[in-house]
Amino acid sequence: MERHDSHWATTEYPHPFVHKLKLTRAQRVRGIILGSVLFPLRIALATLFFLIIWPLARLRLAGLSLEQRSIPVTGWRRWLLHPIILLLSRAVFFSLGFLWVKVKGRRADLKEAPVLAVAPHSGFLDMLVLCETRLSTVVSRSENTSLPVIGALLEFNQAVIVSRKDPESRRKAVTQIRERLTSNGYWPQMLMFPEGTTTNGGALIKFKPGAFLAGVPVQPVLLHYPNKLDTVRWTYKGTTWVEALWHTTSQLYTNVTVEYLPVYTPSQEEKDDPNLYADNVQKLMAKALGVPATDHVMEGRVPVSKLGGLSLPLEPPARETLSLLHKYGLGASEVEAALKRMIDRCQSGVQGWKADADELASILGLTGSRTAVKIWSRYSKDGVADLRQIYLSVAAVSGFVSFKSLLHTAFNLFDLEGRGSLSAVELSDLMGALLGIPQHHTAPLYTQASSEGQPTEEDLLRVLTTHPTYQRVVNEYLQPEEAGSQLPYAPFANGKAVNNNGNMQNGNGTLSSNKKAD
């Protein structure tokens, strides 16, 4: 089976992380009339059920030691409380307008498939699927444990909790997931949303490997909302969670279908490579949905496309910066002069590349302007912005200097010891500056450029301008907009993998946007 590719993006949505519900005048009026009655009634009922759930959920682990909490709950805490919480949870969604759930296919039992992979992930209302799967255990961010009721439900669920900012927490979570999925039925079935974030459903974005780390069979589960209005989606940009809740509860009812696909048994090659396993399941589910499988991911709060290990921001801060400068009234010559002042500052000393908002405003000639603060916020970290990153990323898309000249400047800025070569960390920082966001997976590029020791400027220039993958980054991304550059929507790696379910290919293809990112 080949990957769905080609032109996914539409003039309406440039990438999968944007969704805006559009209503006709009649739909808007109908929503206001129904919503004025249904919204407060449904929210009141849902709140009542949540208030009943809260103490009951806490009761499940009450009085247990940390050691006892680290193993599956048994006895009365399970046979008594589990069906009560399940019933009340379903009542919450019933009160919000999900009157029934249509089920297609058969849910595999625990020993057939220790993990359920659910997609697409549309919003917080997707948690309804947990009622259908009898409250399978989940993986959740540590921030959610402090939320009223939600924190109690995660404790009740004995969820795997992970802090995305803490490497040790992530390692511990990976260990817990492996142990649970290979416990041979000791732990309950797990449920994961492998996309890791919500999308508009126009494509399946790259699956994270968490559900596939243990190399055990997985059951793909499709989540459909076959309604005239797509009200449940809450994405990175567009409809807010409050709007999604309002529009959903303002409908007389909301249809949802849970579709179980056949259990996917990994080949040995997929067991050895969780990323390959994840990619193949992603493509299988994308085909079943009739949508493309893309290499988009959300890194932190930045939507990106992956190519050759590099993270390419779908909304490049450099293009946004140029747009803001032009809207402020700066012409090409003024922008060029500002960039010259910036590179002079970068080359002035060890700390010359660090700047706060006021310093950046002075360099750009925007003293006292909110525009400078907006630009600074796109690059700042821990209260300072890296002027090297601003200069290199903006200069790359402005067209004031050739790429070869720009790379020479970048190399000198990051070759801090003047060795004439770059370490792996220095290369990562350099590419992060060129692309406008941090780069954490530059090992493939480093390997390509360091055939004879640490890469020199000539080595890096050669790879970036001749290697098919990285040449695309330069030609399609690090070029002025008028040159016709578009964000490269990265393909999967070339090659085939045969598994127990048939032949699966990592096809090669691209997705190009009809909309330029400013």
Short mmCIF file of C-alpha atoms in Angstrom, two decimals:
data_model
loop_
_atom_site.label_atom_id
_atom_site.label_comp_id
_atom_site.label_asym_id
_atom_site.label_seq_id
_atom_site.Cartn_x
_atom_site.Cartn_y
_atom_site.Cartn_z
CA MET A 1 0.00 0.00 0.00
CA GLU A 2 1.41 3.36 -0.95
CA ARG A 3 1.25 6.50 1.06
CA HIS A 4 -1.42 9.04 0.15
CA ASP A 5 0.41 12.12 -0.93
CA SER A 6 0.41 15.01 -3.44
CA HIS A 7 -1.51 18.22 -2.93
CA TRP A 8 -3.24 18.00 0.42
CA ALA A 9 -3.39 21.68 1.42
CA THR A 10 -6.34 23.74 0.22
CA THR A 11 -6.92 27.44 -0.20
CA GLU A 12 -9.07 27.19 2.94
CA TYR A 13 -6.54 25.49 5.19
CA PRO A 14 -2.76 25.69 4.58
CA HIS A 15 -2.04 22.81 6.97
CA PRO A 16 -3.86 20.33 9.26
CA PHE A 17 -3.54 22.46 12.41
CA VAL A 18 -6.11 25.06 11.35
CA HIS A 19 -9.88 24.69 11.57
CA LYS A 20 -12.54 27.39 11.54
CA LEU A 21 -16.20 26.49 11.63
CA LYS A 22 -18.07 28.47 8.99
CA LEU A 23 -21.80 29.01 9.43
CA THR A 24 -24.46 30.39 7.16
CA ARG A 25 -26.69 33.12 8.53
CA ALA A 26 -29.51 30.62 9.02
CA GLN A 27 -27.21 28.21 10.88
CA ARG A 28 -25.94 31.03 13.08
CA VAL A 29 -29.47 32.17 13.98
CA ARG A 30 -30.54 28.57 14.64
CA GLY A 31 -27.49 28.07 16.84
CA ILE A 32 -28.23 31.17 18.90
CA ILE A 33 -31.85 30.14 19.45
CA LEU A 34 -31.08 26.54 20.37
CA GLY A 35 -27.87 27.41 22.20
CA SER A 36 -29.56 29.89 24.51
CA VAL A 37 -31.59 26.98 25.85
CA LEU A 38 -29.44 23.90 25.32
CA PHE A 39 -26.00 25.28 26.24
CA PRO A 40 -26.75 26.29 29.86
CA LEU A 41 -28.91 23.20 30.43
CA ARG A 42 -26.32 20.78 29.07
CA ILE A 43 -23.38 22.43 30.82
CA ALA A 44 -25.30 22.36 34.10
CA LEU A 45 -26.04 18.66 33.72
CA ALA A 46 -22.45 17.83 32.73
CA THR A 47 -21.17 19.82 35.70
CA LEU A 48 -23.51 17.94 38.05
CA PHE A 49 -22.25 14.59 36.79
CA PHE A 50 -18.64 15.76 37.08
CA LEU A 51 -19.22 16.82 40.69
CA ILE A 52 -20.56 13.33 41.46
CA ILE A 53 -17.62 11.70 39.66
CA TRP A 54 -14.95 13.76 41.45
CA PRO A 55 -15.04 12.18 44.97
CA LEU A 56 -15.85 8.71 43.63
CA ALA A 57 -12.80 8.80 41.34
CA ARG A 58 -10.56 9.83 44.26
CA LEU A 59 -11.97 7.00 46.36
CA ARG A 60 -10.49 4.36 44.07
CA LEU A 61 -6.89 4.86 45.20
CA ALA A 62 -7.63 6.39 48.60
CA GLY A 63 -5.53 4.89 51.37
CA LEU A 64 -3.20 2.99 49.03
CA SER A 65 0.57 3.30 49.28
CA LEU A 66 2.71 4.40 46.34
CA GLU A 67 3.68 0.77 45.78
CA GLN A 68 0.03 -0.32 45.72
CA ARG A 69 -0.82 2.50 43.31
CA SER A 70 1.88 1.27 40.92
CA ILE A 71 0.02 -1.97 40.19
CA PRO A 72 -3.45 -2.51 38.67
CA VAL A 73 -6.33 -1.93 41.08
CA THR A 74 -8.30 -5.08 41.96
CA GLY A 75 -11.09 -6.11 44.30
CA TRP A 76 -14.01 -3.86 45.22
CA ARG A 77 -12.13 -0.78 44.04
CA ARG A 78 -12.47 -2.17 40.54
CA TRP A 79 -15.70 -4.20 40.40
CA LEU A 80 -17.68 -1.57 42.32
CA LEU A 81 -16.24 1.77 41.25
CA HIS A 82 -15.32 1.04 37.63
CA PRO A 83 -18.89 0.53 36.32
CA ILE A 84 -20.13 3.53 38.32
CA ILE A 85 -17.51 5.88 36.84
CA LEU A 86 -18.10 4.40 33.38
CA LEU A 87 -21.84 5.07 33.65
CA LEU A 88 -21.36 8.61 34.96
CA SER A 89 -18.78 9.36 32.26
CA ARG A 90 -21.23 8.27 29.58
CA ALA A 91 -23.86 10.44 31.26
CA VAL A 92 -21.58 13.47 30.88
CA PHE A 93 -21.36 13.00 27.13
CA PHE A 94 -25.07 12.15 26.86
CA SER A 95 -25.87 15.45 28.53
CA LEU A 96 -23.64 17.26 26.01
CA GLY A 97 -25.67 15.89 23.08
CA PHE A 98 -23.90 12.62 22.25
CA LEU A 99 -27.10 10.62 22.60
CA TRP A 100 -25.77 7.44 21.01
CA VAL A 101 -22.51 6.00 19.69
CA LYS A 102 -22.49 3.95 16.50
CA VAL A 103 -19.94 1.12 16.55
CA LYS A 104 -18.47 -0.61 13.51
CA GLY A 105 -16.31 -3.69 13.71
CA ARG A 106 -15.27 -5.57 16.83
CA ARG A 107 -13.05 -4.35 19.61
CA ALA A 108 -10.16 -6.76 20.13
CA ASP A 109 -9.67 -8.17 23.59
CA LEU A 110 -6.65 -7.37 25.72
CA LYS A 111 -4.52 -10.32 24.63
CA GLU A 112 -5.28 -9.79 20.93
CA ALA A 113 -4.23 -6.14 21.03
CA PRO A 114 -2.83 -4.58 24.24
CA VAL A 115 -3.17 -1.10 22.73
CA LEU A 116 -5.81 0.80 20.75
CA ALA A 117 -4.56 3.53 18.39
CA VAL A 118 -7.30 6.14 17.83
CA ALA A 119 -7.32 8.72 15.03
CA PRO A 120 -8.00 11.32 13.87
CA HIS A 121 -7.75 13.36 17.07
CA SER A 122 -10.26 16.21 16.76
CA GLY A 123 -10.55 17.75 20.22
CA PHE A 124 -11.23 17.21 23.91
CA LEU A 125 -14.64 15.67 23.15
CA ASP A 126 -12.82 12.69 21.62
CA MET A 127 -12.60 11.37 25.19
CA LEU A 128 -16.05 9.92 24.52
CA VAL A 129 -14.24 6.97 22.92
CA LEU A 130 -13.08 5.94 26.41
CA CYS A 131 -16.68 5.12 27.30
CA GLU A 132 -16.92 2.77 24.35
CA THR A 133 -13.61 1.09 25.28
CA ARG A 134 -14.65 0.74 28.94
CA LEU A 135 -12.19 3.32 30.23
CA SER A 136 -8.96 1.98 28.77
CA THR A 137 -5.88 3.43 30.42
CA VAL A 138 -4.30 6.44 28.73
CA VAL A 139 -1.14 8.56 28.57
CA SER A 140 -1.53 12.19 29.62
CA ARG A 141 0.49 15.35 30.17
CA SER A 142 1.46 16.11 33.76
CA GLU A 143 -0.26 19.52 33.51
CA ASN A 144 -3.64 17.79 33.29
CA THR A 145 -3.28 16.24 36.75
CA SER A 146 -3.86 19.65 38.35
CA LEU A 147 -7.19 20.21 36.56
CA PRO A 148 -10.34 19.79 38.67
CA VAL A 149 -12.12 16.46 38.03
CA ILE A 150 -9.75 15.63 35.12
CA GLY A 151 -6.90 15.08 37.58
CA ALA A 152 -9.13 12.78 39.66
CA LEU A 153 -10.16 10.82 36.56
CA LEU A 154 -6.52 10.37 35.50
CA GLU A 155 -5.73 9.04 38.96
CA PHE A 156 -8.72 6.70 38.75
CA ASN A 157 -7.55 5.58 35.30
CA GLN A 158 -4.02 4.90 36.61
CA ALA A 159 -2.83 6.80 33.56
CA VAL A 160 0.81 7.07 32.52
CA ILE A 161 1.73 10.67 33.32
CA VAL A 162 4.52 12.42 31.41
CA SER A 163 6.08 15.87 31.57
CA ARG A 164 7.13 16.86 28.06
CA LYS A 165 9.70 19.30 29.46
CA ASP A 166 11.44 16.72 31.66
CA PRO A 167 13.65 14.16 29.83
CA GLU A 168 13.67 11.88 32.88
CA SER A 169 9.85 11.92 32.99
CA ARG A 170 9.73 10.99 29.30
CA ARG A 171 12.15 8.09 29.83
CA LYS A 172 10.10 6.85 32.79
CA ALA A 173 6.90 7.06 30.75
CA VAL A 174 8.46 5.02 27.93
CA THR A 175 9.48 2.34 30.44
CA GLN A 176 5.97 2.27 31.95
CA ILE A 177 4.33 1.97 28.53
CA ARG A 178 6.62 -0.92 27.54
CA GLU A 179 5.98 -2.72 30.82
CA ARG A 180 2.21 -2.37 30.57
CA LEU A 181 1.94 -3.38 26.94
CA THR A 182 4.09 -6.48 27.47
CA SER A 183 2.47 -7.54 30.78
CA ASN A 184 0.48 -10.33 29.07
CA GLY A 185 -2.88 -9.10 30.37
CA TYR A 186 -1.73 -7.97 33.84
CA TRP A 187 -2.44 -4.32 32.98
CA PRO A 188 -5.69 -3.23 31.26
CA GLN A 189 -5.81 -2.35 27.59
CA MET A 190 -4.28 1.04 26.74
CA LEU A 191 -5.68 3.70 24.40
CA MET A 192 -3.55 6.31 22.68
CA PHE A 193 -4.01 9.09 20.15
CA PRO A 194 -0.78 8.57 18.16
CA GLU A 195 -1.05 11.95 16.38
CA GLY A 196 -0.31 13.53 19.75
CA THR A 197 -2.36 16.65 19.00
CA THR A 198 -5.60 17.71 17.36
CA THR A 199 -6.06 18.44 13.65
CA ASN A 200 -8.79 19.47 11.22
CA GLY A 201 -9.11 15.89 9.96
CA GLY A 202 -8.01 16.73 6.42
CA ALA A 203 -4.97 14.49 6.84
CA LEU A 204 -3.44 12.09 9.33
CA ILE A 205 -0.27 13.69 10.67
CA LYS A 206 2.84 11.70 11.55
CA PHE A 207 2.22 9.20 14.35
CA LYS A 208 4.37 9.38 17.45
CA PRO A 209 6.00 6.03 18.27
CA GLY A 210 4.66 5.65 21.84
CA ALA A 211 1.92 3.14 21.00
CA PHE A 212 4.37 1.11 18.91
CA LEU A 213 7.43 1.01 21.19
CA ALA A 214 6.70 -2.42 22.65
CA GLY A 215 6.26 -4.05 19.24
CA VAL A 216 2.96 -5.67 20.25
CA PRO A 217 -0.14 -5.93 18.02
CA VAL A 218 -2.23 -2.77 17.87
CA GLN A 219 -5.86 -2.26 16.90
CA PRO A 220 -6.42 0.86 14.77
CA VAL A 221 -9.61 2.72 15.74
CA LEU A 222 -11.19 5.39 13.54
CA LEU A 223 -13.24 8.16 15.12
CA HIS A 224 -15.86 9.74 12.83
CA TYR A 225 -18.25 12.64 13.41
CA PRO A 226 -20.75 12.31 10.51
CA ASN A 227 -22.59 15.60 11.04
CA LYS A 228 -23.55 18.47 8.75
CA LEU A 229 -21.52 20.84 10.93
CA ASP A 230 -18.01 19.86 12.08
CA THR A 231 -18.39 21.40 15.53
CA VAL A 232 -16.15 19.22 17.71
CA ARG A 233 -12.77 20.24 16.29
CA TRP A 234 -10.43 22.40 18.34
CA THR A 235 -7.05 22.99 16.71
CA TYR A 236 -3.89 25.08 17.01
CA LYS A 237 -5.58 27.96 15.21
CA GLY A 238 -9.16 28.78 14.38
CA THR A 239 -12.17 27.70 16.42
CA THR A 240 -11.51 27.97 20.18
CA TRP A 241 -12.45 25.29 22.70
CA VAL A 242 -15.25 27.50 24.02
CA GLU A 243 -16.67 27.93 20.50
CA ALA A 244 -16.37 24.18 19.88
CA LEU A 245 -18.27 23.48 23.10
CA TRP A 246 -20.93 26.11 22.33
CA HIS A 247 -21.55 24.94 18.76
CA THR A 248 -21.61 21.26 19.76
CA THR A 249 -24.04 21.69 22.65
CA SER A 250 -26.20 23.96 20.48
CA GLN A 251 -27.03 21.05 18.19
CA LEU A 252 -30.02 18.84 18.95
CA TYR A 253 -27.60 15.91 18.93
CA THR A 254 -24.12 15.04 17.68
CA ASN A 255 -23.41 11.83 15.80
CA VAL A 256 -20.23 9.85 16.48
CA THR A 257 -19.02 6.57 15.02
CA VAL A 258 -16.27 4.40 16.48
CA GLU A 259 -14.85 2.05 13.85
CA TYR A 260 -12.58 -0.82 14.85
CA LEU A 261 -10.22 -1.98 12.12
CA PRO A 262 -8.61 -5.44 12.13
CA VAL A 263 -5.73 -5.95 14.55
CA TYR A 264 -2.39 -5.01 13.02
CA THR A 265 0.39 -7.49 13.79
CA PRO A 266 3.87 -6.03 13.26
CA SER A 267 6.62 -7.73 11.28
CA GLN A 268 10.00 -8.28 12.89
CA GLU A 269 11.32 -5.25 11.02
CA GLU A 270 8.54 -3.11 12.49
CA LYS A 271 9.15 -4.50 15.97
CA ASP A 272 12.77 -3.42 15.64
CA ASP A 273 11.82 0.03 14.31
CA PRO A 274 8.86 1.67 16.13
CA ASN A 275 8.92 4.63 13.75
CA LEU A 276 8.45 2.34 10.75
CA TYR A 277 5.68 0.53 12.61
CA ALA A 278 3.98 3.86 13.38
CA ASP A 279 4.33 5.08 9.77
CA ASN A 280 2.77 1.93 8.35
CA VAL A 281 -0.20 1.99 10.74
CA GLN A 282 -0.65 5.70 9.94
CA LYS A 283 -0.83 4.94 6.23
CA LEU A 284 -3.24 2.07 6.79
CA MET A 285 -5.60 4.29 8.79
CA ALA A 286 -5.24 7.17 6.32
CA LYS A 287 -6.29 4.88 3.49
CA ALA A 288 -9.32 3.71 5.47
CA LEU A 289 -10.27 7.35 6.08
CA GLY A 290 -9.57 8.40 2.49
CA VAL A 291 -7.18 11.19 3.53
CA PRO A 292 -3.43 11.78 3.02
CA ALA A 293 -0.78 10.61 5.49
CA THR A 294 1.64 13.47 6.04
CA ASP A 295 4.84 14.18 7.94
CA HIS A 296 3.37 17.09 9.90
CA VAL A 297 3.96 17.09 13.65
CA MET A 298 3.50 19.50 16.52
CA GLU A 299 6.80 20.20 18.28
CA GLY A 300 6.05 22.01 21.49
CA ARG A 301 3.60 24.65 20.31
CA VAL A 302 5.07 24.90 16.81
CA PRO A 303 3.47 23.04 13.87
CA VAL A 304 6.19 21.67 11.60
CA SER A 305 6.82 19.34 8.69
CA LYS A 306 9.67 16.84 8.92
CA LEU A 307 12.26 16.42 6.19
CA GLY A 308 15.58 14.66 6.55
CA GLY A 309 15.36 14.97 10.33
CA LEU A 310 14.88 18.74 10.09
CA SER A 311 11.82 20.48 11.50
CA LEU A 312 10.38 22.99 9.05
CA PRO A 313 7.90 25.41 10.64
CA LEU A 314 4.61 25.61 8.77
CA GLU A 315 4.30 29.24 9.82
CA PRO A 316 7.93 30.41 9.51
CA PRO A 317 8.84 33.18 11.95
CA ALA A 318 11.11 34.72 9.29
CA ARG A 319 8.25 35.20 6.84
CA GLU A 320 6.03 36.50 9.64
CA THR A 321 8.81 38.94 10.58
CA LEU A 322 9.13 40.23 7.02
CA SER A 323 5.36 40.60 6.81
CA LEU A 324 5.26 42.58 10.06
CA LEU A 325 8.11 44.85 8.94
CA HIS A 326 6.39 45.54 5.63
CA LYS A 327 3.07 46.22 7.35
CA TYR A 328 4.84 48.67 9.63
CA GLY A 329 5.98 50.53 6.54
CA LEU A 330 9.62 49.50 6.16
CA GLY A 331 10.77 49.23 2.58
CA ALA A 332 13.34 46.81 1.19
CA SER A 333 16.25 49.20 1.73
CA GLU A 334 15.24 49.84 5.33
CA VAL A 335 14.91 46.14 6.07
CA GLU A 336 18.32 45.53 4.50
CA ALA A 337 19.84 48.30 6.63
CA ALA A 338 18.27 46.82 9.76
CA LEU A 339 19.70 43.40 8.93
CA LYS A 340 23.15 44.96 8.46
CA ARG A 341 22.93 46.57 11.89
CA MET A 342 21.90 43.22 13.29
CA ILE A 343 24.80 41.25 11.81
CA ASP A 344 27.23 43.95 12.91
CA ARG A 345 25.89 43.53 16.44
CA CYS A 346 26.23 39.72 16.22
CA GLN A 347 29.88 40.00 15.18
CA SER A 348 30.74 42.58 17.83
CA GLY A 349 31.53 40.14 20.64
CA VAL A 350 30.62 36.97 22.50
CA GLN A 351 27.35 38.38 23.89
CA GLY A 352 26.63 40.57 20.87
CA TRP A 353 23.96 38.20 19.57
CA LYS A 354 21.71 38.38 22.66
CA ALA A 355 19.02 41.06 22.76
CA ASP A 356 15.94 41.95 24.75
CA ALA A 357 12.83 43.49 23.21
CA ASP A 358 14.04 47.09 23.52
CA GLU A 359 17.42 46.32 21.97
CA LEU A 360 15.76 44.53 19.06
CA ALA A 361 13.43 47.49 18.54
CA SER A 362 16.42 49.82 18.38
CA ILE A 363 18.23 47.62 15.86
CA LEU A 364 15.15 47.38 13.65
CA GLY A 365 14.42 51.09 13.93
CA LEU A 366 11.07 50.35 15.59
CA THR A 367 11.62 51.97 19.00
CA GLY A 368 8.38 52.14 20.94
CA SER A 369 6.55 49.95 18.42
CA ARG A 370 4.46 46.91 19.30
CA THR A 371 5.69 45.38 16.03
CA ALA A 372 9.15 44.93 17.52
CA VAL A 373 7.68 43.17 20.57
CA LYS A 374 5.72 40.81 18.30
CA ILE A 375 8.87 39.96 16.35
CA TRP A 376 10.91 39.50 19.52
CA SER A 377 8.26 37.16 21.00
CA ARG A 378 8.61 34.84 17.99
CA TYR A 379 12.29 34.27 18.72
CA SER A 380 12.69 34.87 22.45
CA LYS A 381 13.63 32.25 24.99
CA ASP A 382 14.21 32.91 28.69
CA GLY A 383 13.83 36.64 28.17
CA VAL A 384 16.32 37.10 25.33
CA ALA A 385 16.28 36.62 21.58
CA ASP A 386 19.15 35.24 19.49
CA LEU A 387 19.96 37.88 16.88
CA ARG A 388 21.85 35.27 14.84
CA GLN A 389 18.62 33.35 14.42
CA ILE A 390 16.65 36.44 13.43
CA TYR A 391 19.31 37.65 10.99
CA LEU A 392 19.98 34.33 9.28
CA SER A 393 16.36 33.20 8.95
CA VAL A 394 15.11 36.60 7.72
CA ALA A 395 18.09 37.14 5.41
CA ALA A 396 17.49 33.71 3.87
CA VAL A 397 13.95 34.58 2.75
CA SER A 398 14.56 38.26 2.01
CA GLY A 399 16.86 37.69 -0.98
CA PHE A 400 19.44 40.29 0.04
CA VAL A 401 22.31 37.78 0.04
CA SER A 402 23.04 34.56 -1.83
CA PHE A 403 22.70 31.29 0.04
CA LYS A 404 26.42 30.58 -0.29
CA SER A 405 27.27 33.94 1.27
CA LEU A 406 24.67 33.46 3.98
CA LEU A 407 26.01 30.02 4.85
CA HIS A 408 29.53 31.47 5.09
CA THR A 409 28.27 34.06 7.58
CA ALA A 410 26.36 31.41 9.53
CA PHE A 411 29.37 29.10 9.66
CA ASN A 412 31.58 31.82 11.10
CA LEU A 413 28.94 32.76 13.68
CA PHE A 414 28.64 29.22 15.00
CA ASP A 415 32.24 28.03 14.62
CA LEU A 416 32.90 29.56 18.01
CA GLU A 417 36.42 28.18 18.39
CA GLY A 418 37.49 29.02 14.85
CA ARG A 419 38.40 25.41 14.01
CA GLY A 420 37.02 25.59 10.50
CA SER A 421 34.56 22.78 11.35
CA LEU A 422 31.41 22.28 13.39
CA SER A 423 30.52 19.93 16.21
CA ALA A 424 27.14 18.19 16.18
CA VAL A 425 25.74 20.74 18.63
CA GLU A 426 27.06 23.67 16.61
CA LEU A 427 25.54 22.27 13.42
CA SER A 428 22.20 21.86 15.20
CA ASP A 429 22.35 25.48 16.38
CA LEU A 430 23.29 26.71 12.89
CA MET A 431 20.39 24.93 11.22
CA GLY A 432 18.06 26.16 13.95
CA ALA A 433 19.13 29.71 13.19
CA LEU A 434 18.63 29.31 9.43
CA LEU A 435 15.20 27.72 9.82
CA GLY A 436 14.01 29.96 12.62
CA ILE A 437 13.22 27.26 15.22
CA PRO A 438 15.38 24.87 17.29
CA GLN A 439 16.51 21.70 15.56
CA HIS A 440 16.82 18.56 17.69
CA HIS A 441 17.36 15.85 15.08
CA THR A 442 20.21 16.95 12.82
CA ALA A 443 22.15 13.68 13.15
CA PRO A 444 21.27 12.55 9.58
CA LEU A 445 22.54 15.85 8.17
CA TYR A 446 25.67 15.70 10.32
CA THR A 447 26.37 12.17 9.09
CA GLN A 448 25.99 13.22 5.45
CA ALA A 449 28.32 16.19 5.91
CA SER A 450 30.99 14.56 8.08
CA SER A 451 32.37 11.74 5.97
CA GLU A 452 35.93 12.75 6.91
CA GLY A 453 35.69 14.12 10.46
CA GLN A 454 33.73 17.15 11.59
CA PRO A 455 32.00 18.96 8.68
CA THR A 456 33.66 22.00 7.20
CA GLU A 457 31.90 24.88 5.48
CA GLU A 458 32.56 23.24 2.11
CA ASP A 459 31.13 19.92 3.34
CA LEU A 460 27.95 21.57 4.56
CA LEU A 461 27.52 23.63 1.40
CA ARG A 462 27.98 20.51 -0.71
CA VAL A 463 25.33 18.52 1.16
CA LEU A 464 22.81 21.37 1.31
CA THR A 465 23.11 22.12 -2.40
CA THR A 466 23.52 18.63 -3.90
CA HIS A 467 21.83 16.09 -1.63
CA PRO A 468 18.24 15.64 -2.94
CA THR A 469 16.61 15.94 0.48
CA TYR A 470 18.54 18.93 1.81
CA GLN A 471 18.59 20.60 -1.59
CA ARG A 472 14.82 20.73 -1.27
CA VAL A 473 15.13 22.51 2.07
CA VAL A 474 17.29 25.19 0.47
CA ASN A 475 15.38 25.54 -2.80
CA GLU A 476 11.89 25.38 -1.37
CA TYR A 477 12.35 26.92 2.04
CA LEU A 478 15.45 29.11 2.36
CA GLN A 479 14.57 31.29 -0.59
CA PRO A 480 12.66 34.56 -1.10
CA GLU A 481 8.90 34.22 -1.46
CA GLU A 482 8.94 35.74 -4.92
CA ALA A 483 11.14 32.84 -6.00
CA GLY A 484 8.06 30.67 -5.67
CA SER A 485 9.17 28.85 -2.57
CA GLN A 486 6.62 26.80 -0.74
CA LEU A 487 6.89 24.94 2.52
CA PRO A 488 8.07 21.43 1.76
CA TYR A 489 5.65 18.88 3.11
CA ALA A 490 8.09 16.08 3.68
CA PRO A 491 7.68 12.58 2.28
CA PHE A 492 8.42 9.39 4.07
CA ALA A 493 11.81 7.86 3.50
CA ASN A 494 12.15 5.69 0.42
CA GLY A 495 12.08 1.95 0.82
CA LYS A 496 9.78 -0.96 1.46
CA ALA A 497 8.94 -3.01 4.48
CA VAL A 498 7.13 -6.31 4.29
CA ASN A 499 5.03 -7.26 7.32
CA ASN A 500 2.63 -9.95 8.38
CA ASN A 501 -0.33 -7.92 7.11
CA GLY A 502 0.89 -7.61 3.53
CA ASN A 503 3.25 -5.32 1.67
CA MET A 504 3.66 -1.80 2.98
CA GLN A 505 5.76 0.86 1.31
CA ASN A 506 7.27 4.02 2.61
CA GLY A 507 6.29 5.86 -0.54
CA ASN A 508 7.92 9.02 -1.71
CA GLY A 509 5.83 12.12 -2.35
CA THR A 510 5.23 15.69 -1.31
CA LEU A 511 2.41 17.92 -0.25
CA SER A 512 2.50 21.48 -1.44
CA SER A 513 0.47 24.35 -0.11
CA ASN A 514 -1.63 26.65 -2.25
CA LYS A 515 -1.08 29.31 0.35
CA LYS A 516 2.18 31.03 1.18
CA ALA A 517 3.05 31.37 4.80
CA ASP A 518 3.73 34.92 5.80
#
